[in-house]
Amino acid sequence: MLESSPVAIELYVLLSAVLFVMGTLGVLLRRNAILIFMSIELMLNSANLALVAFARQWNTIDGHLMVFFVITVAAAEVAVGLALIVAIYRTKKSISIDDLHKFEG
Amino acid sequence: MFPAPPTFEDLNVWAALPVIILSLWASVLLVADRFINNKFYVAAYSLLGVGISLVIALFQAGDLFDIGESGTAFEGMFMADQFTYVVNIVALISAAIGILISYEYLERTKLDRGEYYILLMFSAAGAMLMGSSNNLSMIFISLELLSIPLYILSGIRRPQEESEESAMKYFLLGAFSSSFLVYGIALVFGAAGSLDLGEIVVVAQTISEQEATQRYLLLIGAGLITVGLGFKVAAVPFHMWTPDVYQGAPTPVTAYMSSVAKVGGFAAFLRVLVTGLPIIAEGGDAAVWVDTLQILAALTLLLGNLVAIMQYDLKRLLAYSSIAHAGYILIALAAGGVPGVGDSAAQAALVYLAAYAFTNIGAFAVVAAIEKDDSTGTTMDDIKGLAVKRPWLAGAMSVFMFSLTGIPLTAGFIGKFWVFRAAMDAGLEPLAVLGVLTSAISAFYYVRVVWNMYFETGDAVVPERQQYLTSGLVITAAGTLILGLLPFILENLVRDASLAILR
């Protein structure tokens, strides 16, 4: 039988930090609006992972509740964000952020 | 058996009455909008809702009627104190003026949709909630309630490319910054074991030198929250989005967003840093974040003011000017971290925000008044000779420009006076000196606007007089002058504002 030992909190936080950094790099390096948006979702979900891990550690429900709010807000952001991306695509036939260059100075 | 559910009195519901009325009003109007064909009435009803909410907020701030007790409400999630009331008043006045200056602009650019006013009300509710958050989860949700409507509003002029681009940039960077905020909140939660600011402050104060993990979690968390909120208030180096978004969004939206997003962002900043994390034990007296904020403030002041000099488009100029003004409020914020100065720094920030809200909405409203239907006509050349054609418009713009510079007898001077005084109290003299110097630099580009209006000849072609926009201009110009001439109004309003935890 496999011995089931609890996973240390540090590992969860480390994983969430790695995901957060990956998300940040994705936002900074990607040029496609949808992929940038997915990277942002990755950052939000890394925060969710950290929140539930800490909530288990402190044995409180606050962290879990916060996760639900984050998920809900992320859904609201998706609704607005995708609508914007569709609107931009209709006008420009492109969703690359390199094509957003109306302004200068 | 189950414990008895809390009553209205236990929850202290009435303390949150202004924001409750505003959000319910907006929700009802969202449905009613479907049945109102003349959008003038949607604007009028929105204004009415904001007005009712404003009256109650004024009663609460002036202690005229006993509407809800001061203190926490909703089981510690919501904080109703003088700070909350002042933030409410500033946000609601911004919303009311925002509605007034929008109506004709939307009509003449064929944008008269009812949801505009409803989104505007929701984002005002978000700003009000940010000022009354006593819990990190509240701060996050109210920040999103403030931001998401603003993303939509800045893109409401689709399919115009400028507006869409501005919405896209605002959205991507706004969502990016929110994820920093959430991660920061997660780390602070990990260090303190609670999202309640009152409990976090206890942990932050009692944390000892040995508990390295907790200390670093708290520090990194506070840093990430600073990044997240720094984006919202357009502090350098998180300001990249500001000029493009402010220039591309429809002008009344820019006017409203530049003031309400700053009010909300700085209110949350003060709540988190001064109430929640006044001291992060680093063995010393001052909080570690004071140094960081000083650097941010100095960078913001320098970049905002220096780049504004080179601007040709008025909206872009005012965008850089709004970055610069974030720098002045950051001075107050940095002062707030020095022990014993927290309250007076919060009051200074409130006075500055109130003065800035009036002045800045007014300045953008003048730009909205001269803008043509195809959203051109907002450059330095287009205001040449404005004083001959429209003397009152030029006069109002001059008042706003002098107030933004900080010339005495205007609201801007009072705001700067309070901020610099708080900085001196906190022993941040270099920052105060830098503030005065950059104000002198800012005089250059603000006065150039006035110069162009009065002493250059040009044939400014200006749209016709717009009565609601004019009334908004009268209110903002009068507010700017009255707050400047009678400084005791603001002084009495903020005197009791304190960020210490009520027990």
PDB file of N, CA and C in Angstrom, chain B residues 13 31 58-59 148 164 169 188 204 270 285 296 350 387 402 490:
ATOM      1  N   VAL B  13     -27.285  47.708   8.829  1.00  0.00           N
ATOM      2  CA  VAL B  13     -27.508  47.840   7.390  1.00  0.00           C
ATOM      3  C   VAL B  13     -27.611  49.293   6.952  1.00  0.00           C
ATOM      4  N   VAL B  31     -33.443  47.185 -15.871  1.00  0.00           N
ATOM      5  CA  VAL B  31     -34.603  46.523 -16.455  1.00  0.00           C
ATOM      6  C   VAL B  31     -35.543  47.559 -17.079  1.00  0.00           C
ATOM      7  N   LEU B  58     -24.720  62.948   2.434  1.00  0.00           N
ATOM      8  CA  LEU B  58     -24.430  64.240   3.077  1.00  0.00           C
ATOM      9  C   LEU B  58     -24.968  64.264   4.502  1.00  0.00           C
ATOM     10  N   PHE B  59     -26.196  63.697   4.691  1.00  0.00           N
ATOM     11  CA  PHE B  59     -26.748  63.621   6.042  1.00  0.00           C
ATOM     12  C   PHE B  59     -25.826  62.824   6.949  1.00  0.00           C
ATOM     13  N   ILE B 148     -14.990  46.981 -14.177  1.00  0.00           N
ATOM     14  CA  ILE B 148     -15.628  46.338 -15.321  1.00  0.00           C
ATOM     15  C   ILE B 148     -16.566  47.300 -16.058  1.00  0.00           C
ATOM     16  N   GLU B 164     -12.488  51.442 -29.278  1.00  0.00           N
ATOM     17  CA  GLU B 164     -12.281  50.005 -29.075  1.00  0.00           C
ATOM     18  C   GLU B 164     -10.886  49.711 -28.562  1.00  0.00           C
ATOM     19  N   LYS B 169      -7.120  48.039 -24.341  1.00  0.00           N
ATOM     20  CA  LYS B 169      -5.919  48.257 -23.530  1.00  0.00           C
ATOM     21  C   LYS B 169      -6.285  48.354 -22.055  1.00  0.00           C
ATOM     22  N   VAL B 188      -1.107  37.783   1.655  1.00  0.00           N
ATOM     23  CA  VAL B 188      -1.397  38.417   2.948  1.00  0.00           C
ATOM     24  C   VAL B 188      -2.277  37.491   3.781  1.00  0.00           C
ATOM     25  N   ALA B 204       0.081  41.859  11.834  1.00  0.00           N
ATOM     26  CA  ALA B 204       1.212  42.620  11.302  1.00  0.00           C
ATOM     27  C   ALA B 204       1.992  43.296  12.417  1.00  0.00           C
ATOM     28  N   LEU B 270      -5.510  53.522   0.861  1.00  0.00           N
ATOM     29  CA  LEU B 270      -5.403  54.007   2.238  1.00  0.00           C
ATOM     30  C   LEU B 270      -5.933  52.971   3.211  1.00  0.00           C
ATOM     31  N   ASP B 285      10.274  51.631  13.286  1.00  0.00           N
ATOM     32  CA  ASP B 285       9.005  52.291  13.547  1.00  0.00           C
ATOM     33  C   ASP B 285       8.186  52.394  12.274  1.00  0.00           C
ATOM     34  N   LEU B 296       7.849  55.669  -5.682  1.00  0.00           N
ATOM     35  CA  LEU B 296       6.748  55.717  -6.654  1.00  0.00           C
ATOM     36  C   LEU B 296       6.262  57.150  -6.838  1.00  0.00           C
ATOM     37  N   LEU B 350      -7.895  62.872   1.126  1.00  0.00           N
ATOM     38  CA  LEU B 350      -9.308  63.109   0.834  1.00  0.00           C
ATOM     39  C   LEU B 350      -9.532  64.511   0.288  1.00  0.00           C
ATOM     40  N   ALA B 387     -11.251  82.284 -26.375  1.00  0.00           N
ATOM     41  CA  ALA B 387     -11.712  83.327 -25.451  1.00  0.00           C
ATOM     42  C   ALA B 387     -12.590  84.348 -26.157  1.00  0.00           C
ATOM     43  N   PHE B 402      -5.757  76.768 -13.611  1.00  0.00           N
ATOM     44  CA  PHE B 402      -5.100  77.354 -12.445  1.00  0.00           C
ATOM     45  C   PHE B 402      -5.226  76.432 -11.237  1.00  0.00           C
ATOM     46  N   LEU B 490     -14.062  71.942   3.319  1.00  0.00           N
ATOM     47  CA  LEU B 490     -13.399  70.643   3.256  1.00  0.00           C
ATOM     48  C   LEU B 490     -12.802  70.281   4.598  1.00  0.00           C
TER      49      LEU B 490
END
